[in-house]
Amino acid sequence: MKVENGPKDNSSGLMGAPPRSFSRPPNSISTFFLGALWLLSTMVNITQACPKSCHCADRNGAVVQCTSRNLENIPSNLPQNTVVLLLSSNRIRHVPKEAFVDLHRLRELDLSHNLIESLEVGAFQGNSEGLRTLDLSNNHLSSLPKETFSKLHARVRLSNNPWHCECSLQEILRELRLDPETVNEVSCYTSVQEEYVGQPVIQVLDSGINFCNFHQKTTDVAMFVAMFCWFSMVTAYIIYYIRHNQEDAKRHMEYLKSLPSSSHISKDFDAASSVF
């Protein structure tokens, strides 16, 4: 009986609730498969959203590598979870307004070694708080509107651009966090004062030079020249008016002198009366 009861007990154990030791492997396997499916779906999403001319990888967000692809414009179909965007060594000339507005997680943006000549105000709108590194070095930038980098907290590289040193550039640099390793490579390619051409902008400003004062002086000179021209025109008009009136008055006097006087007229009238 004990021998028979043994198999019955084993069969009842198999038919009943599974022991605790058998409940863990299925949960672990399901967790593994769920994680694998999530990772696979994330990689598929990144691949689908990645521009054709770029390479994308997932590193706690999308790292989009578009370096040396002869791009003339910034790709429009960038992954929204992009954290690093590398666009260096292309042929981009212009950065439009809200160019990266959908990239709320963007931390690093490299636009170096392009042909960029202009940045629209609001080009970095939507990224000003989160962006940490912005590289605009080795481009064709000479001047920018003051509001271009409004509220931007990123460390910025502006080296090796043909900057024109004047008041607006001074005001822009005053608001920016320049990269300390390349700050001395931000030089005056042209300047309101020729003596500062070729010198690092920061060194010029640190020496006490204020380009905005030169701008004010230039404005004052322009206003003085304009006022002088206006005064000269008014004076010339007055002189012309007086001379013209003098000539008219002279002609009028000569005309009056040419008229016969009243005494001659009365004498002629008396002579005519005596005849009759």
PDB file of C-alpha atoms in Angstrom:
ATOM      1  CA  MET A   1       0.000   0.000   0.000  1.00  0.00           C
ATOM      2  CA  LYS A   2       2.804   2.427   0.755  1.00  0.00           C
ATOM      3  CA  VAL A   3       4.346   1.684  -2.610  1.00  0.00           C
ATOM      4  CA  GLU A   4       1.091   2.433  -4.382  1.00  0.00           C
ATOM      5  CA  ASN A   5       0.437   5.520  -2.341  1.00  0.00           C
ATOM      6  CA  GLY A   6       3.772   6.970  -3.419  1.00  0.00           C
ATOM      7  CA  PRO A   7       2.887   7.358  -7.090  1.00  0.00           C
ATOM      8  CA  LYS A   8      -0.523   8.686  -6.216  1.00  0.00           C
ATOM      9  CA  ASP A   9       1.049  11.415  -4.097  1.00  0.00           C
ATOM     10  CA  ASN A  10       3.451  12.350  -6.947  1.00  0.00           C
ATOM     11  CA  SER A  11       0.645  12.535  -9.479  1.00  0.00           C
ATOM     12  CA  SER A  12      -1.386  14.714  -7.175  1.00  0.00           C
ATOM     13  CA  GLY A  13       1.651  16.992  -6.812  1.00  0.00           C
ATOM     14  CA  LEU A  14       1.874  17.331 -10.565  1.00  0.00           C
ATOM     15  CA  MET A  15      -1.831  17.923 -10.944  1.00  0.00           C
ATOM     16  CA  GLY A  16      -2.017  20.498  -8.145  1.00  0.00           C
ATOM     17  CA  ALA A  17      -0.520  23.987  -7.769  1.00  0.00           C
ATOM     18  CA  PRO A  18       3.118  24.166  -8.917  1.00  0.00           C
ATOM     19  CA  PRO A  19       5.779  24.575  -6.254  1.00  0.00           C
ATOM     20  CA  ARG A  20       7.356  28.014  -5.737  1.00  0.00           C
ATOM     21  CA  SER A  21      10.578  26.902  -7.395  1.00  0.00           C
ATOM     22  CA  PHE A  22       8.753  26.512 -10.697  1.00  0.00           C
ATOM     23  CA  SER A  23       7.040  29.959 -10.593  1.00  0.00           C
ATOM     24  CA  ARG A  24      10.202  32.093 -10.932  1.00  0.00           C
ATOM     25  CA  PRO A  25      11.654  30.956 -14.262  1.00  0.00           C
ATOM     26  CA  PRO A  26       8.541  31.865 -16.294  1.00  0.00           C
ATOM     27  CA  ASN A  27       8.524  35.411 -14.781  1.00  0.00           C
ATOM     28  CA  SER A  28      12.230  35.891 -15.469  1.00  0.00           C
ATOM     29  CA  ILE A  29      11.857  34.663 -19.032  1.00  0.00           C
ATOM     30  CA  SER A  30       8.861  36.934 -19.676  1.00  0.00           C
ATOM     31  CA  THR A  31      10.717  39.926 -18.247  1.00  0.00           C
ATOM     32  CA  PHE A  32      13.687  39.163 -20.490  1.00  0.00           C
ATOM     33  CA  PHE A  33      11.523  38.886 -23.576  1.00  0.00           C
ATOM     34  CA  LEU A  34       9.637  42.111 -22.738  1.00  0.00           C
ATOM     35  CA  GLY A  35      12.929  43.981 -22.329  1.00  0.00           C
ATOM     36  CA  ALA A  36      14.227  42.570 -25.592  1.00  0.00           C
ATOM     37  CA  LEU A  37      11.044  43.568 -27.404  1.00  0.00           C
ATOM     38  CA  TRP A  38      11.224  47.109 -25.958  1.00  0.00           C
ATOM     39  CA  LEU A  39      14.876  47.469 -26.997  1.00  0.00           C
ATOM     40  CA  LEU A  40      14.081  46.121 -30.451  1.00  0.00           C
ATOM     41  CA  SER A  41      11.125  48.505 -30.875  1.00  0.00           C
ATOM     42  CA  THR A  42      13.288  51.425 -29.739  1.00  0.00           C
ATOM     43  CA  MET A  43      15.983  50.525 -32.279  1.00  0.00           C
ATOM     44  CA  VAL A  44      13.365  50.138 -35.011  1.00  0.00           C
ATOM     45  CA  ASN A  45      11.866  53.546 -34.188  1.00  0.00           C
ATOM     46  CA  ILE A  46      15.277  55.209 -34.295  1.00  0.00           C
ATOM     47  CA  THR A  47      16.090  53.513 -37.603  1.00  0.00           C
ATOM     48  CA  GLN A  48      12.799  54.588 -39.124  1.00  0.00           C
ATOM     49  CA  ALA A  49      13.176  58.210 -37.989  1.00  0.00           C
ATOM     50  CA  CYS A  50      16.853  58.523 -38.922  1.00  0.00           C
ATOM     51  CA  PRO A  51      17.540  60.632 -42.044  1.00  0.00           C
ATOM     52  CA  LYS A  52      18.839  58.612 -44.986  1.00  0.00           C
ATOM     53  CA  SER A  53      22.082  60.581 -45.162  1.00  0.00           C
ATOM     54  CA  CYS A  54      22.858  60.100 -41.468  1.00  0.00           C
ATOM     55  CA  HIS A  55      23.699  57.305 -39.052  1.00  0.00           C
ATOM     56  CA  CYS A  56      21.758  56.974 -35.798  1.00  0.00           C
ATOM     57  CA  ALA A  57      22.570  55.086 -32.618  1.00  0.00           C
ATOM     58  CA  ASP A  58      20.824  54.791 -29.271  1.00  0.00           C
ATOM     59  CA  ARG A  59      22.790  55.919 -26.231  1.00  0.00           C
ATOM     60  CA  ASN A  60      20.173  57.006 -23.714  1.00  0.00           C
ATOM     61  CA  GLY A  61      18.702  58.918 -26.618  1.00  0.00           C
ATOM     62  CA  ALA A  62      19.517  59.166 -30.287  1.00  0.00           C
ATOM     63  CA  VAL A  63      23.027  60.108 -31.397  1.00  0.00           C
ATOM     64  CA  VAL A  64      22.644  61.353 -34.975  1.00  0.00           C
ATOM     65  CA  GLN A  65      25.855  61.466 -37.012  1.00  0.00           C
ATOM     66  CA  CYS A  66      25.581  63.470 -40.254  1.00  0.00           C
ATOM     67  CA  THR A  67      29.223  64.484 -40.629  1.00  0.00           C
ATOM     68  CA  SER A  68      30.751  64.981 -44.102  1.00  0.00           C
ATOM     69  CA  ARG A  69      27.591  64.197 -46.075  1.00  0.00           C
ATOM     70  CA  ASN A  70      27.611  67.290 -48.352  1.00  0.00           C
ATOM     71  CA  LEU A  71      24.376  68.488 -46.753  1.00  0.00           C
ATOM     72  CA  GLU A  72      23.249  71.969 -47.777  1.00  0.00           C
ATOM     73  CA  ASN A  73      20.341  72.087 -45.331  1.00  0.00           C
ATOM     74  CA  ILE A  74      19.623  70.767 -41.875  1.00  0.00           C
ATOM     75  CA  PRO A  75      17.702  67.456 -42.133  1.00  0.00           C
ATOM     76  CA  SER A  76      14.028  67.868 -41.275  1.00  0.00           C
ATOM     77  CA  ASN A  77      13.172  64.317 -40.159  1.00  0.00           C
ATOM     78  CA  LEU A  78      15.453  64.046 -37.143  1.00  0.00           C
ATOM     79  CA  PRO A  79      14.459  61.735 -34.253  1.00  0.00           C
ATOM     80  CA  GLN A  80      12.667  63.690 -31.528  1.00  0.00           C
ATOM     81  CA  ASN A  81      14.734  61.951 -28.833  1.00  0.00           C
ATOM     82  CA  THR A  82      18.025  63.213 -30.337  1.00  0.00           C
ATOM     83  CA  VAL A  83      20.556  64.119 -27.639  1.00  0.00           C
ATOM     84  CA  VAL A  84      23.639  64.539 -29.869  1.00  0.00           C
ATOM     85  CA  LEU A  85      23.487  65.985 -33.403  1.00  0.00           C
ATOM     86  CA  LEU A  86      26.697  66.080 -35.454  1.00  0.00           C
ATOM     87  CA  LEU A  87      26.426  68.170 -38.634  1.00  0.00           C
ATOM     88  CA  SER A  88      30.046  69.224 -39.084  1.00  0.00           C
ATOM     89  CA  SER A  89      31.944  69.346 -42.392  1.00  0.00           C
ATOM     90  CA  ASN A  90      28.938  69.915 -44.634  1.00  0.00           C
ATOM     91  CA  ARG A  91      27.849  72.768 -46.937  1.00  0.00           C
ATOM     92  CA  ILE A  92      25.186  74.379 -44.762  1.00  0.00           C
ATOM     93  CA  ARG A  93      24.971  78.160 -45.300  1.00  0.00           C
ATOM     94  CA  HIS A  94      21.961  79.196 -43.253  1.00  0.00           C
ATOM     95  CA  VAL A  95      20.293  78.112 -40.010  1.00  0.00           C
ATOM     96  CA  PRO A  96      16.591  79.054 -40.062  1.00  0.00           C
ATOM     97  CA  LYS A  97      14.302  79.951 -37.195  1.00  0.00           C
ATOM     98  CA  GLU A  98      13.227  77.015 -35.006  1.00  0.00           C
ATOM     99  CA  ALA A  99      15.572  74.652 -36.847  1.00  0.00           C
ATOM    100  CA  PHE A 100      15.749  72.300 -33.828  1.00  0.00           C
ATOM    101  CA  VAL A 101      12.531  73.211 -32.018  1.00  0.00           C
ATOM    102  CA  ASP A 102      11.277  69.594 -31.832  1.00  0.00           C
ATOM    103  CA  LEU A 103      14.523  68.261 -30.326  1.00  0.00           C
ATOM    104  CA  HIS A 104      13.686  68.918 -26.685  1.00  0.00           C
ATOM    105  CA  ARG A 105      16.362  66.532 -25.385  1.00  0.00           C
ATOM    106  CA  LEU A 106      19.193  67.957 -27.499  1.00  0.00           C
ATOM    107  CA  ARG A 107      22.370  68.405 -25.442  1.00  0.00           C
ATOM    108  CA  GLU A 108      25.174  68.675 -28.017  1.00  0.00           C
ATOM    109  CA  LEU A 109      25.043  70.362 -31.426  1.00  0.00           C
ATOM    110  CA  ASP A 110      28.040  70.471 -33.771  1.00  0.00           C
ATOM    111  CA  LEU A 111      27.741  72.801 -36.794  1.00  0.00           C
ATOM    112  CA  SER A 112      31.463  73.405 -37.241  1.00  0.00           C
ATOM    113  CA  HIS A 113      33.319  73.421 -40.584  1.00  0.00           C
ATOM    114  CA  ASN A 114      30.334  74.459 -42.669  1.00  0.00           C
ATOM    115  CA  LEU A 115      29.672  77.554 -44.808  1.00  0.00           C
ATOM    116  CA  ILE A 116      27.246  79.196 -42.384  1.00  0.00           C
ATOM    117  CA  GLU A 117      26.861  82.908 -43.054  1.00  0.00           C
ATOM    118  CA  SER A 118      23.708  83.672 -41.080  1.00  0.00           C
ATOM    119  CA  LEU A 119      21.644  82.477 -38.129  1.00  0.00           C
ATOM    120  CA  GLU A 120      18.057  83.614 -37.842  1.00  0.00           C
ATOM    121  CA  VAL A 121      16.801  84.968 -34.536  1.00  0.00           C
ATOM    122  CA  GLY A 122      15.130  82.009 -32.827  1.00  0.00           C
ATOM    123  CA  ALA A 123      17.330  79.401 -34.539  1.00  0.00           C
ATOM    124  CA  PHE A 124      17.813  77.677 -31.168  1.00  0.00           C
ATOM    125  CA  GLN A 125      14.327  78.314 -29.865  1.00  0.00           C
ATOM    126  CA  GLY A 126      13.190  75.364 -27.768  1.00  0.00           C
ATOM    127  CA  ASN A 127      16.783  74.299 -26.986  1.00  0.00           C
ATOM    128  CA  SER A 128      18.029  77.243 -24.948  1.00  0.00           C
ATOM    129  CA  GLU A 129      17.539  75.548 -21.579  1.00  0.00           C
ATOM    130  CA  GLY A 130      18.776  72.033 -22.352  1.00  0.00           C
ATOM    131  CA  LEU A 131      21.573  72.590 -24.866  1.00  0.00           C
ATOM    132  CA  ARG A 132      24.998  72.220 -23.262  1.00  0.00           C
ATOM    133  CA  THR A 133      27.457  72.457 -26.173  1.00  0.00           C
ATOM    134  CA  LEU A 134      27.163  74.446 -29.410  1.00  0.00           C
ATOM    135  CA  ASP A 135      30.003  74.452 -31.939  1.00  0.00           C
ATOM    136  CA  LEU A 136      29.870  77.132 -34.674  1.00  0.00           C
ATOM    137  CA  SER A 137      33.603  77.312 -35.296  1.00  0.00           C
ATOM    138  CA  ASN A 138      35.173  77.426 -38.765  1.00  0.00           C
ATOM    139  CA  ASN A 139      32.248  78.971 -40.601  1.00  0.00           C
ATOM    140  CA  HIS A 140      31.666  82.251 -42.499  1.00  0.00           C
ATOM    141  CA  LEU A 141      30.001  84.246 -39.728  1.00  0.00           C
ATOM    142  CA  SER A 142      30.894  87.944 -39.594  1.00  0.00           C
ATOM    143  CA  SER A 143      27.993  89.431 -37.605  1.00  0.00           C
ATOM    144  CA  LEU A 144      24.825  88.289 -35.858  1.00  0.00           C
ATOM    145  CA  PRO A 145      21.698  89.902 -34.402  1.00  0.00           C
ATOM    146  CA  LYS A 146      21.962  90.439 -30.666  1.00  0.00           C
ATOM    147  CA  GLU A 147      18.940  88.193 -29.973  1.00  0.00           C
ATOM    148  CA  THR A 148      20.395  85.155 -31.803  1.00  0.00           C
ATOM    149  CA  PHE A 149      21.560  83.441 -28.602  1.00  0.00           C
ATOM    150  CA  SER A 150      18.807  84.747 -26.327  1.00  0.00           C
ATOM    151  CA  LYS A 151      18.568  82.740 -23.066  1.00  0.00           C
ATOM    152  CA  LEU A 152      21.103  80.196 -24.338  1.00  0.00           C
ATOM    153  CA  HIS A 153      23.033  78.460 -21.532  1.00  0.00           C
ATOM    154  CA  ALA A 154      25.293  76.310 -23.724  1.00  0.00           C
ATOM    155  CA  ARG A 155      29.050  76.601 -23.956  1.00  0.00           C
ATOM    156  CA  VAL A 156      29.650  78.080 -27.414  1.00  0.00           C
ATOM    157  CA  ARG A 157      32.561  77.869 -29.843  1.00  0.00           C
ATOM    158  CA  LEU A 158      32.816  80.806 -32.284  1.00  0.00           C
ATOM    159  CA  SER A 159      36.473  80.502 -33.280  1.00  0.00           C
ATOM    160  CA  ASN A 160      37.841  80.877 -36.816  1.00  0.00           C
ATOM    161  CA  ASN A 161      35.047  82.983 -38.254  1.00  0.00           C
ATOM    162  CA  PRO A 162      35.603  86.291 -40.140  1.00  0.00           C
ATOM    163  CA  TRP A 163      34.118  88.441 -37.380  1.00  0.00           C
ATOM    164  CA  HIS A 164      33.556  92.168 -37.836  1.00  0.00           C
ATOM    165  CA  CYS A 165      34.367  93.757 -34.483  1.00  0.00           C
ATOM    166  CA  GLU A 166      31.749  96.333 -33.607  1.00  0.00           C
ATOM    167  CA  CYS A 167      29.076  97.075 -31.011  1.00  0.00           C
ATOM    168  CA  SER A 168      26.633  94.224 -31.723  1.00  0.00           C
ATOM    169  CA  LEU A 169      29.368  91.579 -31.564  1.00  0.00           C
ATOM    170  CA  GLN A 170      30.531  93.009 -28.255  1.00  0.00           C
ATOM    171  CA  GLU A 171      26.998  92.774 -26.843  1.00  0.00           C
ATOM    172  CA  ILE A 172      26.619  89.180 -28.064  1.00  0.00           C
ATOM    173  CA  LEU A 173      29.896  88.039 -26.507  1.00  0.00           C
ATOM    174  CA  ARG A 174      28.938  89.711 -23.237  1.00  0.00           C
ATOM    175  CA  GLU A 175      25.913  87.370 -22.934  1.00  0.00           C
ATOM    176  CA  LEU A 176      27.555  84.105 -24.045  1.00  0.00           C
ATOM    177  CA  ARG A 177      29.507  81.358 -22.280  1.00  0.00           C
ATOM    178  CA  LEU A 178      32.462  81.039 -24.646  1.00  0.00           C
ATOM    179  CA  ASP A 179      34.485  77.860 -24.736  1.00  0.00           C
ATOM    180  CA  PRO A 180      37.679  78.689 -22.772  1.00  0.00           C
ATOM    181  CA  GLU A 181      39.864  76.475 -24.974  1.00  0.00           C
ATOM    182  CA  THR A 182      39.052  78.413 -28.161  1.00  0.00           C
ATOM    183  CA  VAL A 183      38.156  81.870 -26.828  1.00  0.00           C
ATOM    184  CA  ASN A 184      41.438  83.394 -28.034  1.00  0.00           C
ATOM    185  CA  GLU A 185      40.705  82.161 -31.575  1.00  0.00           C
ATOM    186  CA  VAL A 186      37.706  84.505 -31.845  1.00  0.00           C
ATOM    187  CA  SER A 187      39.513  87.319 -33.672  1.00  0.00           C
ATOM    188  CA  CYS A 188      38.682  90.541 -35.489  1.00  0.00           C
ATOM    189  CA  TYR A 189      38.790  89.865 -39.228  1.00  0.00           C
ATOM    190  CA  THR A 190      37.579  93.446 -39.806  1.00  0.00           C
ATOM    191  CA  SER A 191      36.868  96.204 -37.316  1.00  0.00           C
ATOM    192  CA  VAL A 192      35.447  99.693 -36.897  1.00  0.00           C
ATOM    193  CA  GLN A 193      39.021 100.561 -35.913  1.00  0.00           C
ATOM    194  CA  GLU A 194      41.668  99.089 -38.230  1.00  0.00           C
ATOM    195  CA  GLU A 195      44.210  98.808 -35.432  1.00  0.00           C
ATOM    196  CA  TYR A 196      42.307  95.878 -33.874  1.00  0.00           C
ATOM    197  CA  VAL A 197      42.227  93.707 -37.015  1.00  0.00           C
ATOM    198  CA  GLY A 198      43.792  90.297 -36.332  1.00  0.00           C
ATOM    199  CA  GLN A 199      43.580  90.618 -32.556  1.00  0.00           C
ATOM    200  CA  PRO A 200      41.512  88.323 -30.298  1.00  0.00           C
ATOM    201  CA  VAL A 201      38.232  90.049 -29.513  1.00  0.00           C
ATOM    202  CA  ILE A 202      38.302  89.173 -25.821  1.00  0.00           C
ATOM    203  CA  GLN A 203      41.784  90.628 -25.382  1.00  0.00           C
ATOM    204  CA  VAL A 204      40.689  93.848 -27.080  1.00  0.00           C
ATOM    205  CA  LEU A 205      37.623  94.130 -24.849  1.00  0.00           C
ATOM    206  CA  ASP A 206      39.630  93.258 -21.727  1.00  0.00           C
ATOM    207  CA  SER A 207      41.996  96.132 -22.530  1.00  0.00           C
ATOM    208  CA  GLY A 208      39.114  98.546 -21.972  1.00  0.00           C
ATOM    209  CA  ILE A 209      38.075  99.122 -25.586  1.00  0.00           C
ATOM    210  CA  ASN A 210      34.353  99.692 -26.049  1.00  0.00           C
ATOM    211  CA  PHE A 211      33.203  99.241 -29.640  1.00  0.00           C
ATOM    212  CA  CYS A 212      29.828 100.737 -28.738  1.00  0.00           C
ATOM    213  CA  ASN A 213      31.557 104.061 -28.046  1.00  0.00           C
ATOM    214  CA  PHE A 214      32.976 104.015 -31.561  1.00  0.00           C
ATOM    215  CA  HIS A 215      29.501 103.315 -32.849  1.00  0.00           C
ATOM    216  CA  GLN A 216      28.151 106.281 -30.897  1.00  0.00           C
ATOM    217  CA  LYS A 217      30.906 108.528 -32.205  1.00  0.00           C
ATOM    218  CA  THR A 218      30.228 107.408 -35.742  1.00  0.00           C
ATOM    219  CA  THR A 219      26.537 108.136 -35.237  1.00  0.00           C
ATOM    220  CA  ASP A 220      27.329 111.583 -33.838  1.00  0.00           C
ATOM    221  CA  VAL A 221      29.572 112.378 -36.795  1.00  0.00           C
ATOM    222  CA  ALA A 222      26.880 111.222 -39.211  1.00  0.00           C
ATOM    223  CA  MET A 223      24.298 113.415 -37.476  1.00  0.00           C
ATOM    224  CA  PHE A 224      26.678 116.379 -37.556  1.00  0.00           C
ATOM    225  CA  VAL A 225      27.328 115.894 -41.273  1.00  0.00           C
ATOM    226  CA  ALA A 226      23.589 115.606 -41.934  1.00  0.00           C
ATOM    227  CA  MET A 227      22.854 118.781 -39.969  1.00  0.00           C
ATOM    228  CA  PHE A 228      25.673 120.630 -41.734  1.00  0.00           C
ATOM    229  CA  CYS A 229      24.291 119.591 -45.131  1.00  0.00           C
ATOM    230  CA  TRP A 230      20.804 120.683 -44.108  1.00  0.00           C
ATOM    231  CA  PHE A 231      22.089 124.046 -42.854  1.00  0.00           C
ATOM    232  CA  SER A 232      24.071 124.548 -46.066  1.00  0.00           C
ATOM    233  CA  MET A 233      20.992 123.857 -48.161  1.00  0.00           C
ATOM    234  CA  VAL A 234      18.877 126.306 -46.155  1.00  0.00           C
ATOM    235  CA  THR A 235      21.569 128.965 -46.377  1.00  0.00           C
ATOM    236  CA  ALA A 236      21.951 128.449 -50.129  1.00  0.00           C
ATOM    237  CA  TYR A 237      18.179 128.751 -50.572  1.00  0.00           C
ATOM    238  CA  ILE A 238      18.033 131.968 -48.567  1.00  0.00           C
ATOM    239  CA  ILE A 239      20.911 133.482 -50.567  1.00  0.00           C
ATOM    240  CA  TYR A 240      19.240 132.467 -53.820  1.00  0.00           C
ATOM    241  CA  TYR A 241      15.914 133.911 -52.647  1.00  0.00           C
ATOM    242  CA  ILE A 242      17.479 137.243 -51.686  1.00  0.00           C
ATOM    243  CA  ARG A 243      19.432 137.551 -54.927  1.00  0.00           C
ATOM    244  CA  HIS A 244      16.404 136.616 -56.989  1.00  0.00           C
ATOM    245  CA  ASN A 245      14.286 139.223 -55.201  1.00  0.00           C
ATOM    246  CA  GLN A 246      17.017 141.816 -55.643  1.00  0.00           C
ATOM    247  CA  GLU A 247      17.101 141.165 -59.366  1.00  0.00           C
ATOM    248  CA  ASP A 248      13.307 141.412 -59.554  1.00  0.00           C
ATOM    249  CA  ALA A 249      13.357 144.631 -57.584  1.00  0.00           C
ATOM    250  CA  LYS A 250      16.079 146.050 -59.824  1.00  0.00           C
ATOM    251  CA  ARG A 251      14.131 145.170 -62.969  1.00  0.00           C
ATOM    252  CA  HIS A 252      11.009 146.696 -61.466  1.00  0.00           C
ATOM    253  CA  MET A 253      12.846 149.944 -60.644  1.00  0.00           C
ATOM    254  CA  GLU A 254      14.245 150.139 -64.154  1.00  0.00           C
ATOM    255  CA  TYR A 255      10.767 149.633 -65.512  1.00  0.00           C
ATOM    256  CA  LEU A 256       9.395 152.415 -63.344  1.00  0.00           C
ATOM    257  CA  LYS A 257      12.179 154.717 -64.410  1.00  0.00           C
ATOM    258  CA  SER A 258      11.397 154.046 -68.024  1.00  0.00           C
ATOM    259  CA  LEU A 259       7.831 155.280 -67.572  1.00  0.00           C
ATOM    260  CA  PRO A 260       7.150 159.032 -68.318  1.00  0.00           C
ATOM    261  CA  SER A 261       6.853 161.156 -65.204  1.00  0.00           C
ATOM    262  CA  SER A 262       3.533 162.874 -64.235  1.00  0.00           C
ATOM    263  CA  SER A 263       4.955 166.405 -64.840  1.00  0.00           C
ATOM    264  CA  HIS A 264       5.770 165.531 -68.406  1.00  0.00           C
ATOM    265  CA  ILE A 265       2.308 164.120 -68.880  1.00  0.00           C
ATOM    266  CA  SER A 266       0.630 167.272 -67.456  1.00  0.00           C
ATOM    267  CA  LYS A 267       2.742 169.554 -69.653  1.00  0.00           C
ATOM    268  CA  ASP A 268       1.854 167.580 -72.737  1.00  0.00           C
ATOM    269  CA  PHE A 269      -1.803 167.715 -71.743  1.00  0.00           C
ATOM    270  CA  ASP A 270      -1.683 171.551 -71.303  1.00  0.00           C
ATOM    271  CA  ALA A 271      -0.011 171.945 -74.672  1.00  0.00           C
ATOM    272  CA  ALA A 272      -2.686 169.910 -76.342  1.00  0.00           C
ATOM    273  CA  SER A 273      -5.435 171.943 -74.614  1.00  0.00           C
ATOM    274  CA  SER A 274      -3.990 175.291 -75.782  1.00  0.00           C
ATOM    275  CA  VAL A 275      -3.920 174.070 -79.338  1.00  0.00           C
ATOM    276  CA  PHE A 276      -7.604 173.342 -79.234  1.00  0.00           C
TER     277      PHE A 276
END
